[in-house]
Amino acid sequence: MKKRITISIDEKTIEKLRKIQAETIHKESRTVSFSEVVCSVLEKGLMC
């Protein structure tokens, strides 16, 4: 089940997420949305 959430992120974290987004786009040669990156980072963090 998916839920919609609202979060506040500081500029430094947004820059890091945008860097991850750019690296993923470059590596996989496909478009990746900002929300996909945020979800991926959250999932990886929860799996640790």
C-alpha positions as CSV (number, residue, x, y, z in Angstrom):
1,M,0.0,0.0,0.0
2,K,1.3,3.5,-0.9
3,K,0.6,6.6,1.2
4,R,1.1,10.2,0.2
5,I,3.2,12.3,2.6
6,T,4.4,15.8,2.9
7,I,7.9,16.5,4.2
8,S,10.2,19.5,4.7
9,I,13.7,19.1,3.4
10,D,16.5,21.7,3.9
11,E,18.4,23.0,0.8
12,K,21.6,21.0,1.6
13,T,19.6,17.7,1.5
14,I,17.7,18.8,-1.7
15,E,21.1,19.4,-3.4
16,K,22.2,15.9,-2.4
17,L,19.0,14.4,-3.7
18,R,19.3,16.3,-7.0
19,K,22.9,15.0,-7.3
20,I,21.6,11.4,-6.8
21,Q,18.9,12.1,-9.4
22,A,21.4,13.4,-12.0
23,E,23.8,10.5,-11.4
24,T,20.9,8.0,-11.8
25,I,19.7,9.6,-15.0
26,H,23.3,9.6,-16.4
27,K,23.9,6.0,-15.3
28,E,20.6,4.5,-16.5
29,S,19.9,6.8,-19.5
30,R,16.3,7.4,-18.4
31,T,14.3,10.1,-16.7
32,V,14.0,9.8,-13.0
33,S,11.6,12.0,-11.0
34,F,12.6,13.8,-7.8
35,S,9.9,11.8,-5.9
36,E,11.4,8.5,-7.2
37,V,14.8,9.5,-5.8
38,V,13.3,10.5,-2.4
39,C,11.4,7.2,-2.2
40,S,14.5,5.2,-3.2
41,V,16.6,6.9,-0.5
42,L,13.9,6.3,2.1
43,E,13.5,2.6,1.1
44,K,17.3,2.1,1.2
45,G,17.5,3.7,4.6
46,L,14.7,1.5,6.0
47,M,16.4,-1.6,4.7
48,C,19.6,-1.0,6.6
